[in-house]
Amino acid sequence: MVILISVAVCTKFGRLGDIMYVQTHADVFLIDWERSRGRLQARGNEKAGMAPVSVWRSLNVMKELNNLQTARIISVNFNLIALAFILEGIEVAGSSVWQPPLKDPGFGQQRWLLRLALIVFFYMALALVQIVWSYAFAFRFVRERVAVFVDLLSVSNISLIAFSEQCYGYYLHGRSVHSHADTNMIGLNANLKHEEENLAGSRGLLPNTTDQVFEMYASEQLRRLYDELYRSIVKTDALRNEKVGYRFFKREKKKVPLENSVKAHATLSKFFMEFIDKTQAGFQYEIVERSPIRSALRLAPHKMAASPSTTFFVPDKNHRVWSKMLFWGVEYDLLVFETLILLCTDLIWQSSTIDVFVAFMVVSVINYFRQVFGRENLTKKTLTDDRFLL
């Protein structure tokens, strides 16, 4: 049994490493739909130019996405503390002996197999209670963070494209239904009031729809253009880092992006705007619904074989697919890994307190590295200085 659990921990750790690699190497791109408010008044001999569009909305979106990377549906700290309280505080661990005495349930020779069963049962039961509570109450009446992030995109007039694989990714449509999102508090409240009273259009990609989140099956032609216009340039000289100290414990000193990288960003942003508006010649997309069977098996739309040059968008109505870019969407894998850590630790020390402490440390280390590599990926792919990602 020790060997089996050790092998399970190693294989699950490999699976978790693969998940983290995919998440921290995704290609992320922001599309800012905000337009200039017009020309500035000329001063002296200076030529009048267009009013600039503020970058702070994009920085705010990136900051929230960075904070969302390690967000979980459940509270791991609560789960671990509650587990220790149940097993040690009220001495439920005493049930793992063959014949628990009536006077002292903690007395007697414990059977390790029963201890492992108790750990698995209570840890999973506590997680299930939290998940049911979240979906039945918290997400409906308080907030669901992944849904709030999509709302933030709409208020900011920014869309997000993320490639988790070569030709597969996600599109989050955040184009505002108002003329301008870069406004003051009075204007923002007026915009929200118009939506509340149904005086503005719907936020969906298509007219009179509410679908904003999509799985994206990009054509090879689209992906090739993305690489040519943006990715190769960003990879070489987007951020010229100066290493100061050890990578994980000291901040890297970053310089601003080079001018050609910024121009490539603007060019690609314009291309995606025309692509979404279906005004880009040679690049088309189609929104298709997937059958329940194909959705359960995560199969690509059946039309892809007949139209290889077309990009397909599949609505993600519950936000459960795009959240796989975050820890939020891989909750089950994380729960299984944490349970295996508890089991492996208990086989060595047979102490619930030590089990919980070791599991807490392992989870903290994983969250730390996920945050570090994810933060670095966002700054690299979006030309955002990490000093803005507070």
CSV table of C-alpha atoms in Angstrom, one decimal:
chain,number,residue,atom,x,y,z
A,1,MET,CA,0.0,0.0,0.0
A,2,VAL,CA,2.9,2.4,0.8
A,3,ILE,CA,4.3,1.8,-2.7
A,4,LEU,CA,0.9,2.3,-4.3
A,5,ILE,CA,0.3,5.6,-2.6
A,6,SER,CA,3.8,6.8,-3.3
A,7,VAL,CA,3.4,6.0,-7.0
A,8,ALA,CA,0.0,7.8,-7.0
A,9,VAL,CA,1.6,10.9,-5.4
A,10,CYS,CA,4.4,10.9,-8.0
A,11,THR,CA,2.0,10.5,-10.9
A,12,LYS,CA,-0.4,13.1,-9.7
A,13,PHE,CA,2.4,15.5,-9.1
A,14,GLY,CA,3.5,15.0,-12.7
A,15,ARG,CA,-0.1,15.7,-13.8
A,16,LEU,CA,-0.2,18.8,-11.7
A,17,GLY,CA,3.2,19.9,-13.1
A,18,ASP,CA,1.7,19.5,-16.6
A,19,ILE,CA,-1.3,21.6,-15.7
A,20,MET,CA,0.9,24.3,-14.3
A,21,TYR,CA,3.1,24.3,-17.3
A,22,VAL,CA,0.2,24.8,-19.7
A,23,GLN,CA,-1.3,27.5,-17.5
A,24,THR,CA,1.9,29.4,-17.1
A,25,HIS,CA,2.9,29.3,-20.8
A,26,ALA,CA,-0.5,30.3,-22.3
A,27,ASP,CA,-0.4,33.1,-24.9
A,28,VAL,CA,-2.5,36.0,-23.5
A,29,PHE,CA,-3.5,39.0,-25.5
A,30,LEU,CA,-5.8,41.9,-24.6
A,31,ILE,CA,-8.0,43.8,-27.2
A,32,ASP,CA,-8.8,47.3,-26.1
A,33,TRP,CA,-11.9,48.5,-28.0
A,34,GLU,CA,-11.8,52.0,-26.6
A,35,ARG,CA,-11.5,54.8,-29.1
A,36,SER,CA,-10.1,58.2,-28.9
A,37,ARG,CA,-12.5,61.0,-28.0
A,38,GLY,CA,-11.2,63.2,-30.7
A,39,ARG,CA,-8.4,65.7,-31.5
A,40,LEU,CA,-6.6,67.7,-28.8
A,41,GLN,CA,-6.3,71.4,-29.1
A,42,ALA,CA,-3.1,72.5,-30.7
A,43,ARG,CA,-0.7,74.6,-28.5
A,44,GLY,CA,1.7,77.0,-30.2
A,45,ASN,CA,3.5,75.4,-33.1
A,46,GLU,CA,2.7,71.9,-31.9
A,47,LYS,CA,0.6,69.8,-34.3
A,48,ALA,CA,-2.8,68.8,-32.8
A,49,GLY,CA,-3.0,65.0,-32.2
A,50,MET,CA,-5.6,62.5,-31.2
A,51,ALA,CA,-6.5,62.3,-27.6
A,52,PRO,CA,-4.7,59.2,-26.1
A,53,VAL,CA,-6.6,56.2,-24.7
A,54,SER,CA,-5.8,55.5,-21.1
A,55,VAL,CA,-3.9,52.3,-20.4
A,56,TRP,CA,-5.0,52.0,-16.8
A,57,ARG,CA,-8.1,49.9,-17.7
A,58,SER,CA,-5.8,47.3,-19.3
A,59,LEU,CA,-3.5,47.4,-16.2
A,60,ASN,CA,-6.5,46.9,-13.9
A,61,VAL,CA,-7.7,43.9,-15.9
A,62,MET,CA,-4.2,42.4,-15.9
A,63,LYS,CA,-3.9,42.9,-12.1
A,64,GLU,CA,-7.2,41.2,-11.5
A,65,LEU,CA,-6.3,38.3,-13.8
A,66,ASN,CA,-3.0,37.9,-12.0
A,67,ASN,CA,-4.8,37.7,-8.6
A,68,LEU,CA,-7.2,35.2,-10.1
A,69,GLN,CA,-4.6,32.7,-11.1
A,70,THR,CA,-4.4,30.8,-7.8
A,71,ALA,CA,-8.0,31.4,-6.8
A,72,ARG,CA,-9.9,28.2,-5.6
A,73,ILE,CA,-13.5,27.3,-5.3
A,74,ILE,CA,-12.9,25.9,-1.8
A,75,SER,CA,-10.8,27.3,1.0
A,76,VAL,CA,-7.9,24.9,1.5
A,77,ASN,CA,-7.0,26.4,4.9
A,78,PHE,CA,-10.5,25.8,6.2
A,79,ASN,CA,-10.5,22.3,4.9
A,80,LEU,CA,-7.2,21.4,6.6
A,81,ILE,CA,-8.1,23.1,10.0
A,82,ALA,CA,-11.5,21.4,10.0
A,83,LEU,CA,-9.9,18.1,9.2
A,84,ALA,CA,-7.4,18.4,12.1
A,85,PHE,CA,-10.3,19.5,14.5
A,86,ILE,CA,-12.4,16.5,13.5
A,87,LEU,CA,-9.6,13.9,13.7
A,88,GLU,CA,-7.7,15.3,16.8
A,89,GLY,CA,-10.0,17.8,18.5
A,90,ILE,CA,-13.0,15.6,18.8
A,91,GLU,CA,-10.9,12.4,18.6
A,92,VAL,CA,-12.6,10.8,15.6
A,93,ALA,CA,-9.2,9.3,14.8
A,94,GLY,CA,-9.9,6.9,17.7
A,95,SER,CA,-12.4,5.2,15.5
A,96,SER,CA,-9.5,3.6,13.5
A,97,VAL,CA,-8.8,1.0,16.2
A,98,TRP,CA,-10.3,-2.5,15.8
A,99,GLN,CA,-12.4,-2.2,19.0
A,100,PRO,CA,-12.7,1.4,20.2
A,101,PRO,CA,-13.0,1.5,24.0
A,102,LEU,CA,-16.1,3.3,25.3
A,103,LYS,CA,-14.3,5.3,28.0
A,104,ASP,CA,-11.2,6.4,26.0
A,105,PRO,CA,-11.8,6.3,22.2
A,106,GLY,CA,-8.1,7.3,21.6
A,107,PHE,CA,-6.8,4.2,23.4
A,108,GLY,CA,-5.8,1.1,21.5
A,109,GLN,CA,-3.8,0.1,18.5
A,110,GLN,CA,-4.8,2.0,15.4
A,111,ARG,CA,-5.1,0.4,12.0
A,112,TRP,CA,-3.4,2.5,9.3
A,113,LEU,CA,-5.9,1.4,6.7
A,114,LEU,CA,-8.8,2.8,8.7
A,115,ARG,CA,-6.9,6.0,9.4
A,116,LEU,CA,-6.4,6.5,5.7
A,117,ALA,CA,-10.1,5.9,5.1
A,118,LEU,CA,-11.0,8.5,7.7
A,119,ILE,CA,-8.7,11.1,6.2
A,120,VAL,CA,-10.1,10.5,2.6
A,121,PHE,CA,-13.7,10.6,3.8
A,122,PHE,CA,-13.6,13.7,5.9
A,123,TYR,CA,-11.3,15.7,3.6
A,124,MET,CA,-13.5,15.0,0.6
A,125,ALA,CA,-16.7,15.5,2.6
A,126,LEU,CA,-15.5,18.9,3.8
A,127,ALA,CA,-14.6,19.9,0.2
A,128,LEU,CA,-17.9,18.7,-1.1
A,129,VAL,CA,-19.8,20.8,1.5
A,130,GLN,CA,-17.9,23.9,0.5
A,131,ILE,CA,-18.5,23.2,-3.2
A,132,VAL,CA,-22.2,22.7,-2.7
A,133,TRP,CA,-22.4,25.8,-0.5
A,134,SER,CA,-20.6,27.9,-3.2
A,135,TYR,CA,-22.8,26.8,-6.1
A,136,ALA,CA,-26.0,26.8,-4.1
A,137,PHE,CA,-25.6,30.1,-2.3
A,138,ALA,CA,-22.3,32.0,-2.5
A,139,PHE,CA,-22.0,32.2,-6.3
A,140,ARG,CA,-25.7,33.0,-6.7
A,141,PHE,CA,-26.1,35.6,-4.0
A,142,VAL,CA,-22.6,36.9,-3.3
A,143,ARG,CA,-20.2,36.6,-6.2
A,144,GLU,CA,-18.4,34.1,-8.4
A,145,ARG,CA,-14.9,35.5,-9.2
A,146,VAL,CA,-14.6,34.1,-12.7
A,147,ALA,CA,-17.9,35.6,-13.7
A,148,VAL,CA,-17.0,38.9,-12.0
A,149,PHE,CA,-13.8,39.0,-14.1
A,150,VAL,CA,-15.9,38.8,-17.3
A,151,ASP,CA,-18.0,41.6,-16.0
A,152,LEU,CA,-14.9,43.6,-15.4
A,153,LEU,CA,-13.8,43.1,-19.0
A,154,SER,CA,-17.2,44.4,-20.2
A,155,VAL,CA,-17.0,47.5,-18.0
A,156,SER,CA,-13.4,48.1,-19.1
A,157,ASN,CA,-14.3,47.6,-22.8
A,158,ILE,CA,-11.5,45.0,-23.2
A,159,SER,CA,-11.6,41.5,-24.7
A,160,LEU,CA,-9.2,38.7,-23.9
A,161,ILE,CA,-7.7,36.0,-26.1
A,162,ALA,CA,-5.7,33.2,-24.6
A,163,PHE,CA,-4.1,30.3,-26.4
A,164,SER,CA,-3.5,27.3,-24.1
A,165,GLU,CA,-2.5,25.1,-27.1
A,166,GLN,CA,-1.2,25.8,-30.6
A,167,CYS,CA,-4.7,26.3,-32.1
A,168,TYR,CA,-6.9,26.0,-29.1
A,169,GLY,CA,-7.8,28.7,-26.6
A,170,TYR,CA,-10.5,30.9,-25.2
A,171,TYR,CA,-12.1,34.2,-26.2
A,172,LEU,CA,-13.7,36.4,-23.6
A,173,HIS,CA,-15.7,39.1,-25.2
A,174,GLY,CA,-15.6,42.3,-23.2
A,175,ARG,CA,-16.6,44.9,-25.8
A,176,SER,CA,-18.7,47.6,-24.1
A,177,VAL,CA,-22.2,48.3,-25.3
A,178,HIS,CA,-21.5,52.0,-24.5
A,179,SER,CA,-19.7,54.5,-26.6
A,180,HIS,CA,-16.9,55.0,-24.1
A,181,ALA,CA,-15.7,53.1,-21.0
A,182,ASP,CA,-12.8,55.4,-20.2
A,183,THR,CA,-15.0,57.9,-18.2
A,184,ASN,CA,-15.5,59.4,-14.8
A,185,MET,CA,-17.6,57.9,-11.9
A,186,ILE,CA,-20.7,59.8,-13.1
A,187,GLY,CA,-20.4,58.4,-16.6
A,188,LEU,CA,-19.7,54.9,-15.3
A,189,ASN,CA,-22.8,54.9,-13.1
A,190,ALA,CA,-24.9,56.2,-16.0
A,191,ASN,CA,-23.7,53.4,-18.2
A,192,LEU,CA,-24.5,50.7,-15.6
A,193,LYS,CA,-27.9,52.4,-15.0
A,194,HIS,CA,-28.7,52.2,-18.7
A,195,GLU,CA,-27.9,48.4,-18.7
A,196,GLU,CA,-30.0,47.9,-15.5
A,197,GLU,CA,-33.0,49.5,-17.2
A,198,ASN,CA,-32.5,47.6,-20.5
A,199,LEU,CA,-31.7,50.9,-22.3
A,200,ALA,CA,-28.5,49.5,-23.8
A,201,GLY,CA,-27.8,46.4,-25.9
A,202,SER,CA,-26.7,43.0,-24.6
A,203,ARG,CA,-23.1,42.2,-23.9
A,204,GLY,CA,-22.9,39.1,-26.1
A,205,LEU,CA,-20.7,38.7,-29.1
A,206,LEU,CA,-23.8,38.4,-31.3
A,207,PRO,CA,-26.7,40.9,-31.2
A,208,ASN,CA,-29.4,40.1,-28.6
A,209,THR,CA,-27.3,37.4,-27.0
A,210,THR,CA,-25.5,37.1,-23.7
A,211,ASP,CA,-22.7,34.7,-24.6
A,212,GLN,CA,-19.4,36.3,-23.8
A,213,VAL,CA,-17.1,33.4,-23.1
A,214,PHE,CA,-16.1,31.0,-25.9
A,215,GLU,CA,-13.8,28.1,-26.6
A,216,MET,CA,-11.8,29.0,-29.6
A,217,TYR,CA,-10.6,26.5,-32.2
A,218,ALA,CA,-8.4,28.7,-34.3
A,219,SER,CA,-7.4,28.0,-37.9
A,220,GLU,CA,-3.7,27.4,-38.6
A,221,GLN,CA,-3.7,30.5,-40.7
A,222,LEU,CA,-4.8,32.6,-37.8
A,223,ARG,CA,-2.3,31.1,-35.4
A,224,ARG,CA,0.5,31.6,-37.9
A,225,LEU,CA,-0.3,35.3,-38.3
A,226,TYR,CA,-0.4,35.7,-34.6
A,227,ASP,CA,3.1,34.2,-34.3
A,228,GLU,CA,4.4,36.4,-37.1
A,229,LEU,CA,3.0,39.7,-35.8
A,230,TYR,CA,3.5,39.4,-32.1
A,231,ARG,CA,4.8,36.3,-30.4
A,232,SER,CA,8.2,36.1,-32.0
A,233,ILE,CA,8.9,39.8,-31.4
A,234,VAL,CA,7.8,39.6,-27.8
A,235,LYS,CA,9.9,36.6,-27.2
A,236,THR,CA,13.1,38.3,-28.3
A,237,ASP,CA,12.9,41.8,-27.0
A,238,ALA,CA,9.6,42.7,-25.4
A,239,LEU,CA,11.1,43.0,-21.9
A,240,ARG,CA,14.8,43.3,-21.5
A,241,ASN,CA,15.3,42.0,-18.0
A,242,GLU,CA,18.3,42.7,-15.8
A,243,LYS,CA,18.7,39.8,-13.3
A,244,VAL,CA,19.1,41.1,-9.7
A,245,GLY,CA,19.7,38.3,-7.2
A,246,TYR,CA,18.0,35.0,-7.2
A,247,ARG,CA,14.9,34.7,-9.4
A,248,PHE,CA,12.3,33.7,-6.8
A,249,PHE,CA,13.4,35.9,-3.9
A,250,LYS,CA,14.4,39.1,-5.6
A,251,ARG,CA,12.6,41.2,-8.1
A,252,GLU,CA,13.9,41.3,-11.6
A,253,LYS,CA,14.6,44.8,-12.9
A,254,LYS,CA,12.6,45.2,-16.1
A,255,LYS,CA,13.0,47.8,-18.8
A,256,VAL,CA,10.1,49.1,-20.9
A,257,PRO,CA,9.2,47.2,-24.1
A,258,LEU,CA,11.0,48.2,-27.3
A,259,GLU,CA,9.2,50.4,-29.8
A,260,ASN,CA,8.8,47.7,-32.4
A,261,SER,CA,7.1,45.4,-29.8
A,262,VAL,CA,4.6,48.1,-29.0
A,263,LYS,CA,3.9,48.6,-32.7
A,264,ALA,CA,3.4,44.9,-33.2
A,265,HIS,CA,1.0,44.9,-30.3
A,266,ALA,CA,-1.0,47.7,-31.9
A,267,THR,CA,-1.0,46.0,-35.3
A,268,LEU,CA,-2.2,42.7,-33.8
A,269,SER,CA,-4.9,44.5,-31.8
A,270,LYS,CA,-6.2,46.1,-34.9
A,271,PHE,CA,-6.2,42.8,-36.7
A,272,PHE,CA,-8.2,41.1,-34.0
A,273,MET,CA,-10.7,44.0,-33.9
A,274,GLU,CA,-11.3,43.6,-37.6
A,275,PHE,CA,-11.4,39.8,-37.2
A,276,ILE,CA,-14.1,40.0,-34.5
A,277,ASP,CA,-16.1,42.5,-36.6
A,278,LYS,CA,-15.7,40.2,-39.6
A,279,THR,CA,-14.1,42.9,-41.7
A,280,GLN,CA,-10.7,41.1,-42.1
A,281,ALA,CA,-10.5,39.5,-45.5
A,282,GLY,CA,-9.4,35.9,-45.5
A,283,PHE,CA,-10.1,35.3,-41.8
A,284,GLN,CA,-13.6,34.3,-40.8
A,285,TYR,CA,-15.1,32.7,-37.7
A,286,GLU,CA,-18.3,30.9,-36.9
A,287,ILE,CA,-20.1,30.4,-33.6
A,288,VAL,CA,-21.4,26.8,-33.3
A,289,GLU,CA,-23.1,24.8,-30.6
A,290,ARG,CA,-21.7,21.4,-29.7
A,291,SER,CA,-23.8,18.4,-29.0
A,292,PRO,CA,-24.0,17.1,-25.4
A,293,ILE,CA,-22.0,14.1,-26.2
A,294,ARG,CA,-19.2,16.0,-28.0
A,295,SER,CA,-19.2,18.5,-25.1
A,296,ALA,CA,-18.8,15.7,-22.5
A,297,LEU,CA,-16.0,14.2,-24.5
A,298,ARG,CA,-14.4,17.6,-25.2
A,299,LEU,CA,-14.4,17.0,-28.9
A,300,ALA,CA,-13.9,19.7,-31.5
A,301,PRO,CA,-16.8,20.9,-33.6
A,302,HIS,CA,-17.7,18.5,-36.4
A,303,LYS,CA,-17.5,21.4,-39.0
A,304,MET,CA,-13.8,21.8,-38.5
A,305,ALA,CA,-12.9,19.0,-40.9
A,306,ALA,CA,-15.0,20.6,-43.7
A,307,SER,CA,-13.7,24.2,-43.1
A,308,PRO,CA,-10.1,24.1,-42.0
A,309,SER,CA,-9.6,27.8,-42.7
A,310,THR,CA,-12.4,28.9,-40.4
A,311,THR,CA,-12.1,29.6,-36.7
A,312,PHE,CA,-14.8,28.2,-34.6
A,313,PHE,CA,-16.2,29.7,-31.3
A,314,VAL,CA,-18.1,27.4,-29.0
A,315,PRO,CA,-20.0,29.1,-26.2
A,316,ASP,CA,-18.9,28.4,-22.6
A,317,LYS,CA,-22.1,29.3,-20.9
A,318,ASN,CA,-21.1,28.3,-17.3
A,319,HIS,CA,-17.5,29.6,-17.5
A,320,ARG,CA,-16.3,26.1,-16.6
A,321,VAL,CA,-14.0,25.6,-19.6
A,322,TRP,CA,-12.0,28.8,-19.7
A,323,SER,CA,-11.4,28.6,-16.0
A,324,LYS,CA,-9.1,25.7,-16.7
A,325,MET,CA,-6.5,28.4,-17.3
A,326,LEU,CA,-6.7,29.0,-13.5
A,327,PHE,CA,-6.5,26.8,-10.5
A,328,TRP,CA,-10.3,27.5,-10.3
A,329,GLY,CA,-10.9,25.1,-13.2
A,330,VAL,CA,-8.8,22.2,-12.0
A,331,GLU,CA,-10.2,22.0,-8.5
A,332,TYR,CA,-10.7,18.2,-8.7
A,333,ASP,CA,-7.0,17.5,-9.6
A,334,LEU,CA,-5.9,19.7,-6.7
A,335,LEU,CA,-8.2,18.0,-4.2
A,336,VAL,CA,-6.9,14.6,-5.2
A,337,PHE,CA,-3.3,15.7,-5.0
A,338,GLU,CA,-3.9,17.2,-1.5
A,339,THR,CA,-5.6,14.0,-0.3
A,340,LEU,CA,-2.7,11.9,-1.5
A,341,ILE,CA,-0.2,14.2,0.3
A,342,LEU,CA,-2.2,13.7,3.5
A,343,LEU,CA,-2.2,9.9,3.0
A,344,CYS,CA,1.5,9.7,2.2
A,345,THR,CA,2.4,11.8,5.3
A,346,ASP,CA,0.1,9.8,7.6
A,347,LEU,CA,1.8,6.6,6.5
A,348,ILE,CA,5.1,8.0,7.8
A,349,TRP,CA,4.1,9.8,11.0
A,350,GLN,CA,0.5,8.7,11.8
A,351,SER,CA,-0.2,12.2,13.2
A,352,SER,CA,-3.1,14.3,11.9
A,353,THR,CA,-1.4,17.5,13.0
A,354,ILE,CA,1.8,16.7,11.1
A,355,ASP,CA,-0.3,15.6,8.1
A,356,VAL,CA,-2.2,18.9,8.0
A,357,PHE,CA,1.0,21.0,8.4
A,358,VAL,CA,2.9,19.2,5.6
A,359,ALA,CA,-0.1,19.5,3.3
A,360,PHE,CA,-0.4,23.2,4.1
A,361,MET,CA,3.3,23.7,3.3
A,362,VAL,CA,3.1,21.8,0.0
A,363,VAL,CA,0.0,23.7,-1.1
A,364,SER,CA,1.7,27.0,-0.2
A,365,VAL,CA,4.8,26.1,-2.2
A,366,ILE,CA,2.7,25.1,-5.2
A,367,ASN,CA,0.7,28.3,-5.0
A,368,TYR,CA,3.9,30.4,-4.8
A,369,PHE,CA,5.5,28.9,-7.9
A,370,ARG,CA,2.2,29.0,-9.8
A,371,GLN,CA,1.9,32.7,-9.0
A,372,VAL,CA,5.6,33.5,-9.8
A,373,PHE,CA,5.6,31.7,-13.2
A,374,GLY,CA,2.1,32.9,-14.0
A,375,ARG,CA,3.0,36.5,-13.2
A,376,GLU,CA,6.1,36.3,-15.3
A,377,ASN,CA,4.1,34.9,-18.3
A,378,LEU,CA,1.6,37.7,-18.1
A,379,THR,CA,4.2,40.4,-18.0
A,380,LYS,CA,6.0,38.8,-20.9
A,381,LYS,CA,3.0,38.2,-23.2
A,382,THR,CA,1.1,41.4,-22.5
A,383,LEU,CA,4.0,43.9,-22.2
A,384,THR,CA,2.9,44.8,-18.7
A,385,ASP,CA,5.4,45.8,-16.1
A,386,ASP,CA,5.1,43.4,-13.2
A,387,ARG,CA,5.3,46.4,-10.8
A,388,PHE,CA,1.7,47.2,-11.8
A,389,LEU,CA,0.5,43.7,-10.8
A,390,LEU,CA,0.1,44.3,-7.1
